[in-house]
Amino acid sequence: MKQVFDQLLKFLQEGISAIFRFVELIWTWSVDQISKLLAVPWQQWPLLKQILLVLILAAVIWALFQVGRELLNAGAAILNAFAHLLGVLVRTLPHVLMAGVIALGGVWLMNHLDNAALQMPTWLQASEQTSPSDNRQSKPLPPATPQTPAQQTSPPQDQK
């Protein structure tokens, strides 16, 4: 799963990088063309060419104004989305904190719970099954009987 996620991220990164390279190419070319337009020797031109130059400059300024307006709207949308993301992150903090506390309590419970109290009754446990040939060779174990404290003795101590 991690490999698929890494491949997807790599694909998205390469795609976004290619888009930005293309945008950079277009912007660089356009700025170069506008610079060439502004560098023309318009002072020696006849009045008709100068009017045409003013109309071309007005069209360029209008196009750049449209670009600026679109970028401003996109920037506002990005800031709005970022603010919304921060709001969601803050609103989810109590749930994340609750999940952490539940996990901490679960770990504490698992580490401190007495295992003897959780053993299944013998009648619910699956009995050990052996093949018929094993039954003939093994002798049955004597039943376990609880010993009283008087029957339980400590092993003899070595005498010196």
PDB file of N, CA, C and O in Angstrom, residues 64-120:
ATOM      1  N   LEU A  64      -2.955  41.670 -19.080  1.00  0.00           N
ATOM      2  CA  LEU A  64      -2.248  41.536 -17.807  1.00  0.00           C
ATOM      3  C   LEU A  64      -3.172  41.852 -16.628  1.00  0.00           C
ATOM      4  O   LEU A  64      -3.038  41.253 -15.557  1.00  0.00           O
ATOM      5  N   PHE A  65      -4.098  42.783 -16.827  1.00  0.00           N
ATOM      6  CA  PHE A  65      -5.087  43.068 -15.788  1.00  0.00           C
ATOM      7  C   PHE A  65      -5.954  41.837 -15.528  1.00  0.00           C
ATOM      8  O   PHE A  65      -6.239  41.504 -14.374  1.00  0.00           O
ATOM      9  N   GLN A  66      -6.366  41.156 -16.602  1.00  0.00           N
ATOM     10  CA  GLN A  66      -7.160  39.928 -16.447  1.00  0.00           C
ATOM     11  C   GLN A  66      -6.361  38.865 -15.693  1.00  0.00           C
ATOM     12  O   GLN A  66      -6.896  38.162 -14.822  1.00  0.00           O
ATOM     13  N   VAL A  67      -5.069  38.761 -16.039  1.00  0.00           N
ATOM     14  CA  VAL A  67      -4.200  37.804 -15.342  1.00  0.00           C
ATOM     15  C   VAL A  67      -4.116  38.149 -13.864  1.00  0.00           C
ATOM     16  O   VAL A  67      -4.239  37.279 -12.989  1.00  0.00           O
ATOM     17  N   GLY A  68      -3.909  39.422 -13.569  1.00  0.00           N
ATOM     18  CA  GLY A  68      -3.811  39.858 -12.176  1.00  0.00           C
ATOM     19  C   GLY A  68      -5.091  39.584 -11.401  1.00  0.00           C
ATOM     20  O   GLY A  68      -5.045  39.142 -10.244  1.00  0.00           O
ATOM     21  N   ARG A  69      -6.237  39.829 -12.032  1.00  0.00           N
ATOM     22  CA  ARG A  69      -7.520  39.577 -11.370  1.00  0.00           C
ATOM     23  C   ARG A  69      -7.703  38.083 -11.094  1.00  0.00           C
ATOM     24  O   ARG A  69      -8.141  37.688 -10.006  1.00  0.00           O
ATOM     25  N   GLU A  70      -7.368  37.248 -12.086  1.00  0.00           N
ATOM     26  CA  GLU A  70      -7.472  35.788 -11.890  1.00  0.00           C
ATOM     27  C   GLU A  70      -6.541  35.315 -10.776  1.00  0.00           C
ATOM     28  O   GLU A  70      -6.935  34.485  -9.947  1.00  0.00           O
ATOM     29  N   LEU A  71      -5.308  35.833 -10.756  1.00  0.00           N
ATOM     30  CA  LEU A  71      -4.359  35.436  -9.712  1.00  0.00           C
ATOM     31  C   LEU A  71      -4.826  35.915  -8.339  1.00  0.00           C
ATOM     32  O   LEU A  71      -4.661  35.207  -7.341  1.00  0.00           O
ATOM     33  N   LEU A  72      -5.408  37.093  -8.285  1.00  0.00           N
ATOM     34  CA  LEU A  72      -5.927  37.600  -7.014  1.00  0.00           C
ATOM     35  C   LEU A  72      -7.079  36.725  -6.525  1.00  0.00           C
ATOM     36  O   LEU A  72      -7.131  36.362  -5.333  1.00  0.00           O
ATOM     37  N   ASN A  73      -7.995  36.367  -7.421  1.00  0.00           N
ATOM     38  CA  ASN A  73      -9.109  35.478  -7.037  1.00  0.00           C
ATOM     39  C   ASN A  73      -8.597  34.114  -6.598  1.00  0.00           C
ATOM     40  O   ASN A  73      -9.093  33.536  -5.627  1.00  0.00           O
ATOM     41  N   ALA A  74      -7.613  33.588  -7.326  1.00  0.00           N
ATOM     42  CA  ALA A  74      -7.049  32.285  -6.949  1.00  0.00           C
ATOM     43  C   ALA A  74      -6.341  32.372  -5.598  1.00  0.00           C
ATOM     44  O   ALA A  74      -6.456  31.458  -4.765  1.00  0.00           O
ATOM     45  N   GLY A  75      -5.613  33.459  -5.368  1.00  0.00           N
ATOM     46  CA  GLY A  75      -4.945  33.642  -4.075  1.00  0.00           C
ATOM     47  C   GLY A  75      -5.943  33.721  -2.933  1.00  0.00           C
ATOM     48  O   GLY A  75      -5.736  33.137  -1.859  1.00  0.00           O
ATOM     49  N   ALA A  76      -7.053  34.436  -3.164  1.00  0.00           N
ATOM     50  CA  ALA A  76      -8.095  34.517  -2.130  1.00  0.00           C
ATOM     51  C   ALA A  76      -8.708  33.152  -1.881  1.00  0.00           C
ATOM     52  O   ALA A  76      -8.975  32.777  -0.728  1.00  0.00           O
ATOM     53  N   ALA A  77      -8.935  32.381  -2.954  1.00  0.00           N
ATOM     54  CA  ALA A  77      -9.500  31.034  -2.792  1.00  0.00           C
ATOM     55  C   ALA A  77      -8.526  30.121  -2.047  1.00  0.00           C
ATOM     56  O   ALA A  77      -8.939  29.310  -1.204  1.00  0.00           O
ATOM     57  N   ILE A  78      -7.246  30.266  -2.343  1.00  0.00           N
ATOM     58  CA  ILE A  78      -6.234  29.454  -1.647  1.00  0.00           C
ATOM     59  C   ILE A  78      -6.203  29.814  -0.164  1.00  0.00           C
ATOM     60  O   ILE A  78      -6.155  28.930   0.696  1.00  0.00           O
ATOM     61  N   LEU A  79      -6.221  31.101   0.148  1.00  0.00           N
ATOM     62  CA  LEU A  79      -6.230  31.515   1.558  1.00  0.00           C
ATOM     63  C   LEU A  79      -7.493  31.033   2.259  1.00  0.00           C
ATOM     64  O   LEU A  79      -7.445  30.593   3.419  1.00  0.00           O
ATOM     65  N   ASN A  80      -8.629  31.095   1.562  1.00  0.00           N
ATOM     66  CA  ASN A  80      -9.881  30.618   2.137  1.00  0.00           C
ATOM     67  C   ASN A  80      -9.812  29.108   2.401  1.00  0.00           C
ATOM     68  O   ASN A  80     -10.225  28.626   3.464  1.00  0.00           O
ATOM     69  N   ALA A  81      -9.278  28.367   1.436  1.00  0.00           N
ATOM     70  CA  ALA A  81      -9.147  26.911   1.613  1.00  0.00           C
ATOM     71  C   ALA A  81      -8.180  26.592   2.750  1.00  0.00           C
ATOM     72  O   ALA A  81      -8.417  25.669   3.535  1.00  0.00           O
ATOM     73  N   PHE A  82      -7.098  27.354   2.855  1.00  0.00           N
ATOM     74  CA  PHE A  82      -6.123  27.125   3.921  1.00  0.00           C
ATOM     75  C   PHE A  82      -6.752  27.416   5.283  1.00  0.00           C
ATOM     76  O   PHE A  82      -6.559  26.652   6.236  1.00  0.00           O
ATOM     77  N   ALA A  83      -7.514  28.508   5.359  1.00  0.00           N
ATOM     78  CA  ALA A  83      -8.190  28.831   6.616  1.00  0.00           C
ATOM     79  C   ALA A  83      -9.204  27.742   6.969  1.00  0.00           C
ATOM     80  O   ALA A  83      -9.337  27.354   8.137  1.00  0.00           O
ATOM     81  N   HIS A  84      -9.923  27.234   5.968  1.00  0.00           N
ATOM     82  CA  HIS A  84     -10.880  26.150   6.211  1.00  0.00           C
ATOM     83  C   HIS A  84     -10.156  24.893   6.697  1.00  0.00           C
ATOM     84  O   HIS A  84     -10.618  24.215   7.618  1.00  0.00           O
ATOM     85  N   LEU A  85      -9.005  24.580   6.066  1.00  0.00           N
ATOM     86  CA  LEU A  85      -8.210  23.422   6.486  1.00  0.00           C
ATOM     87  C   LEU A  85      -7.761  23.573   7.933  1.00  0.00           C
ATOM     88  O   LEU A  85      -7.861  22.622   8.725  1.00  0.00           O
ATOM     89  N   LEU A  86      -7.291  24.752   8.308  1.00  0.00           N
ATOM     90  CA  LEU A  86      -6.868  24.967   9.693  1.00  0.00           C
ATOM     91  C   LEU A  86      -8.049  24.818  10.650  1.00  0.00           C
ATOM     92  O   LEU A  86      -7.906  24.241  11.737  1.00  0.00           O
ATOM     93  N   GLY A  87      -9.216  25.320  10.243  1.00  0.00           N
ATOM     94  CA  GLY A  87     -10.408  25.162  11.073  1.00  0.00           C
ATOM     95  C   GLY A  87     -10.775  23.707  11.279  1.00  0.00           C
ATOM     96  O   GLY A  87     -11.125  23.289  12.387  1.00  0.00           O
ATOM     97  N   VAL A  88     -10.702  22.923  10.214  1.00  0.00           N
ATOM     98  CA  VAL A  88     -11.007  21.494  10.316  1.00  0.00           C
ATOM     99  C   VAL A  88      -9.985  20.794  11.215  1.00  0.00           C
ATOM    100  O   VAL A  88     -10.349  19.948  12.048  1.00  0.00           O
ATOM    101  N   LEU A  89      -8.723  21.156  11.067  1.00  0.00           N
ATOM    102  CA  LEU A  89      -7.698  20.541  11.925  1.00  0.00           C
ATOM    103  C   LEU A  89      -7.954  20.853  13.395  1.00  0.00           C
ATOM    104  O   LEU A  89      -7.805  19.977  14.253  1.00  0.00           O
ATOM    105  N   VAL A  90      -8.344  22.078  13.682  1.00  0.00           N
ATOM    106  CA  VAL A  90      -8.618  22.446  15.071  1.00  0.00           C
ATOM    107  C   VAL A  90      -9.881  21.746  15.570  1.00  0.00           C
ATOM    108  O   VAL A  90      -9.918  21.254  16.706  1.00  0.00           O
ATOM    109  N   ARG A  91     -10.923  21.650  14.734  1.00  0.00           N
ATOM    110  CA  ARG A  91     -12.163  20.993  15.163  1.00  0.00           C
ATOM    111  C   ARG A  91     -11.977  19.495  15.390  1.00  0.00           C
ATOM    112  O   ARG A  91     -12.707  18.895  16.178  1.00  0.00           O
ATOM    113  N   THR A  92     -11.028  18.874  14.701  1.00  0.00           N
ATOM    114  CA  THR A  92     -10.833  17.429  14.873  1.00  0.00           C
ATOM    115  C   THR A  92      -9.903  17.089  16.032  1.00  0.00           C
ATOM    116  O   THR A  92      -9.788  15.919  16.393  1.00  0.00           O
ATOM    117  N   LEU A  93      -9.260  18.099  16.617  1.00  0.00           N
ATOM    118  CA  LEU A  93      -8.335  17.826  17.721  1.00  0.00           C
ATOM    119  C   LEU A  93      -8.978  17.077  18.887  1.00  0.00           C
ATOM    120  O   LEU A  93      -8.363  16.151  19.416  1.00  0.00           O
ATOM    121  N   PRO A  94     -10.188  17.424  19.321  1.00  0.00           N
ATOM    122  CA  PRO A  94     -10.770  16.646  20.430  1.00  0.00           C
ATOM    123  C   PRO A  94     -10.937  15.164  20.097  1.00  0.00           C
ATOM    124  O   PRO A  94     -10.692  14.305  20.948  1.00  0.00           O
ATOM    125  N   HIS A  95     -11.321  14.858  18.862  1.00  0.00           N
ATOM    126  CA  HIS A  95     -11.494  13.447  18.481  1.00  0.00           C
ATOM    127  C   HIS A  95     -10.148  12.725  18.429  1.00  0.00           C
ATOM    128  O   HIS A  95     -10.046  11.566  18.843  1.00  0.00           O
ATOM    129  N   VAL A  96      -9.131  13.411  17.926  1.00  0.00           N
ATOM    130  CA  VAL A  96      -7.794  12.809  17.878  1.00  0.00           C
ATOM    131  C   VAL A  96      -7.284  12.590  19.292  1.00  0.00           C
ATOM    132  O   VAL A  96      -6.707  11.535  19.606  1.00  0.00           O
ATOM    133  N   LEU A  97      -7.496  13.588  20.167  1.00  0.00           N
ATOM    134  CA  LEU A  97      -7.077  13.442  21.565  1.00  0.00           C
ATOM    135  C   LEU A  97      -7.828  12.296  22.240  1.00  0.00           C
ATOM    136  O   LEU A  97      -7.233  11.500  22.972  1.00  0.00           O
ATOM    137  N   MET A  98      -9.130  12.174  21.953  1.00  0.00           N
ATOM    138  CA  MET A  98      -9.915  11.078  22.532  1.00  0.00           C
ATOM    139  C   MET A  98      -9.383   9.725  22.043  1.00  0.00           C
ATOM    140  O   MET A  98      -9.274   8.787  22.825  1.00  0.00           O
ATOM    141  N   ALA A  99      -9.049   9.630  20.767  1.00  0.00           N
ATOM    142  CA  ALA A  99      -8.508   8.374  20.242  1.00  0.00           C
ATOM    143  C   ALA A  99      -7.192   8.026  20.944  1.00  0.00           C
ATOM    144  O   ALA A  99      -6.944   6.869  21.291  1.00  0.00           O
ATOM    145  N   GLY A 100      -6.338   9.023  21.177  1.00  0.00           N
ATOM    146  CA  GLY A 100      -5.087   8.773  21.884  1.00  0.00           C
ATOM    147  C   GLY A 100      -5.303   8.334  23.313  1.00  0.00           C
ATOM    148  O   GLY A 100      -4.628   7.431  23.817  1.00  0.00           O
ATOM    149  N   VAL A 101      -6.263   8.970  24.004  1.00  0.00           N
ATOM    150  CA  VAL A 101      -6.563   8.593  25.389  1.00  0.00           C
ATOM    151  C   VAL A 101      -7.139   7.176  25.443  1.00  0.00           C
ATOM    152  O   VAL A 101      -6.784   6.382  26.327  1.00  0.00           O
ATOM    153  N   ILE A 102      -8.008   6.836  24.499  1.00  0.00           N
ATOM    154  CA  ILE A 102      -8.564   5.479  24.453  1.00  0.00           C
ATOM    155  C   ILE A 102      -7.451   4.458  24.218  1.00  0.00           C
ATOM    156  O   ILE A 102      -7.400   3.407  24.866  1.00  0.00           O
ATOM    157  N   ALA A 103      -6.528   4.771  23.291  1.00  0.00           N
ATOM    158  CA  ALA A 103      -5.412   3.854  23.035  1.00  0.00           C
ATOM    159  C   ALA A 103      -4.522   3.721  24.269  1.00  0.00           C
ATOM    160  O   ALA A 103      -4.095   2.614  24.626  1.00  0.00           O
ATOM    161  N   LEU A 104      -4.247   4.838  24.954  1.00  0.00           N
ATOM    162  CA  LEU A 104      -3.438   4.798  26.174  1.00  0.00           C
ATOM    163  C   LEU A 104      -4.122   3.951  27.241  1.00  0.00           C
ATOM    164  O   LEU A 104      -3.482   3.107  27.872  1.00  0.00           O
ATOM    165  N   GLY A 105      -5.433   4.155  27.408  1.00  0.00           N
ATOM    166  CA  GLY A 105      -6.174   3.353  28.381  1.00  0.00           C
ATOM    167  C   GLY A 105      -6.181   1.882  28.010  1.00  0.00           C
ATOM    168  O   GLY A 105      -6.085   1.015  28.874  1.00  0.00           O
ATOM    169  N   GLY A 106      -6.299   1.594  26.717  1.00  0.00           N
ATOM    170  CA  GLY A 106      -6.278   0.201  26.276  1.00  0.00           C
ATOM    171  C   GLY A 106      -4.949  -0.460  26.554  1.00  0.00           C
ATOM    172  O   GLY A 106      -4.895  -1.611  27.014  1.00  0.00           O
ATOM    173  N   VAL A 107      -3.866   0.249  26.287  1.00  0.00           N
ATOM    174  CA  VAL A 107      -2.534  -0.311  26.566  1.00  0.00           C
ATOM    175  C   VAL A 107      -2.359  -0.525  28.064  1.00  0.00           C
ATOM    176  O   VAL A 107      -1.861  -1.563  28.502  1.00  0.00           O
ATOM    177  N   TRP A 108      -2.777   0.462  28.876  1.00  0.00           N
ATOM    178  CA  TRP A 108      -2.659   0.307  30.323  1.00  0.00           C
ATOM    179  C   TRP A 108      -3.480  -0.879  30.802  1.00  0.00           C
ATOM    180  O   TRP A 108      -3.021  -1.669  31.614  1.00  0.00           O
ATOM    181  N   LEU A 109      -4.715  -0.998  30.296  1.00  0.00           N
ATOM    182  CA  LEU A 109      -5.585  -2.095  30.691  1.00  0.00           C
ATOM    183  C   LEU A 109      -4.979  -3.442  30.321  1.00  0.00           C
ATOM    184  O   LEU A 109      -4.984  -4.375  31.118  1.00  0.00           O
ATOM    185  N   MET A 110      -4.445  -3.555  29.114  1.00  0.00           N
ATOM    186  CA  MET A 110      -3.852  -4.824  28.678  1.00  0.00           C
ATOM    187  C   MET A 110      -2.631  -5.181  29.516  1.00  0.00           C
ATOM    188  O   MET A 110      -2.394  -6.356  29.794  1.00  0.00           O
ATOM    189  N   ASN A 111      -1.858  -4.184  29.932  1.00  0.00           N
ATOM    190  CA  ASN A 111      -0.653  -4.454  30.711  1.00  0.00           C
ATOM    191  C   ASN A 111      -0.955  -4.740  32.180  1.00  0.00           C
ATOM    192  O   ASN A 111      -0.164  -5.404  32.849  1.00  0.00           O
ATOM    193  N   HIS A 112      -2.075  -4.266  32.721  1.00  0.00           N
ATOM    194  CA  HIS A 112      -2.341  -4.403  34.132  1.00  0.00           C
ATOM    195  C   HIS A 112      -3.496  -5.350  34.460  1.00  0.00           C
ATOM    196  O   HIS A 112      -3.799  -5.563  35.631  1.00  0.00           O
ATOM    197  N   LEU A 113      -4.133  -5.919  33.475  1.00  0.00           N
ATOM    198  CA  LEU A 113      -5.244  -6.825  33.718  1.00  0.00           C
ATOM    199  C   LEU A 113      -4.699  -8.206  34.072  1.00  0.00           C
ATOM    200  O   LEU A 113      -3.769  -8.689  33.439  1.00  0.00           O
ATOM    201  N   ASP A 114      -5.276  -8.831  35.110  1.00  0.00           N
ATOM    202  CA  ASP A 114      -4.837 -10.148  35.559  1.00  0.00           C
ATOM    203  C   ASP A 114      -5.285 -11.197  34.539  1.00  0.00           C
ATOM    204  O   ASP A 114      -6.475 -11.333  34.260  1.00  0.00           O
ATOM    205  N   ASN A 115      -4.324 -11.924  33.986  1.00  0.00           N
ATOM    206  CA  ASN A 115      -4.635 -12.932  32.976  1.00  0.00           C
ATOM    207  C   ASN A 115      -5.400 -14.121  33.562  1.00  0.00           C
ATOM    208  O   ASN A 115      -6.146 -14.788  32.858  1.00  0.00           O
ATOM    209  N   ALA A 116      -5.226 -14.399  34.835  1.00  0.00           N
ATOM    210  CA  ALA A 116      -5.893 -15.554  35.447  1.00  0.00           C
ATOM    211  C   ALA A 116      -7.407 -15.360  35.456  1.00  0.00           C
ATOM    212  O   ALA A 116      -8.158 -16.314  35.323  1.00  0.00           O
ATOM    213  N   ALA A 117      -7.847 -14.151  35.607  1.00  0.00           N
ATOM    214  CA  ALA A 117      -9.287 -13.896  35.642  1.00  0.00           C
ATOM    215  C   ALA A 117      -9.910 -14.017  34.257  1.00  0.00           C
ATOM    216  O   ALA A 117     -11.115 -14.136  34.122  1.00  0.00           O
ATOM    217  N   LEU A 118      -9.084 -14.003  33.229  1.00  0.00           N
ATOM    218  CA  LEU A 118      -9.597 -14.029  31.868  1.00  0.00           C
ATOM    219  C   LEU A 118      -9.536 -15.399  31.212  1.00  0.00           C
ATOM    220  O   LEU A 118      -9.877 -15.531  30.050  1.00  0.00           O
ATOM    221  N   GLN A 119      -9.093 -16.430  31.954  1.00  0.00           N
ATOM    222  CA  GLN A 119      -8.998 -17.754  31.350  1.00  0.00           C
ATOM    223  C   GLN A 119     -10.389 -18.315  31.110  1.00  0.00           C
ATOM    224  O   GLN A 119     -11.301 -18.146  31.913  1.00  0.00           O
ATOM    225  N   MET A 120     -10.521 -19.005  29.999  1.00  0.00           N
ATOM    226  CA  MET A 120     -11.806 -19.606  29.638  1.00  0.00           C
ATOM    227  C   MET A 120     -12.040 -20.846  30.497  1.00  0.00           C
ATOM    228  O   MET A 120     -11.098 -21.537  30.868  1.00  0.00           O
TER     229      MET A 120
END
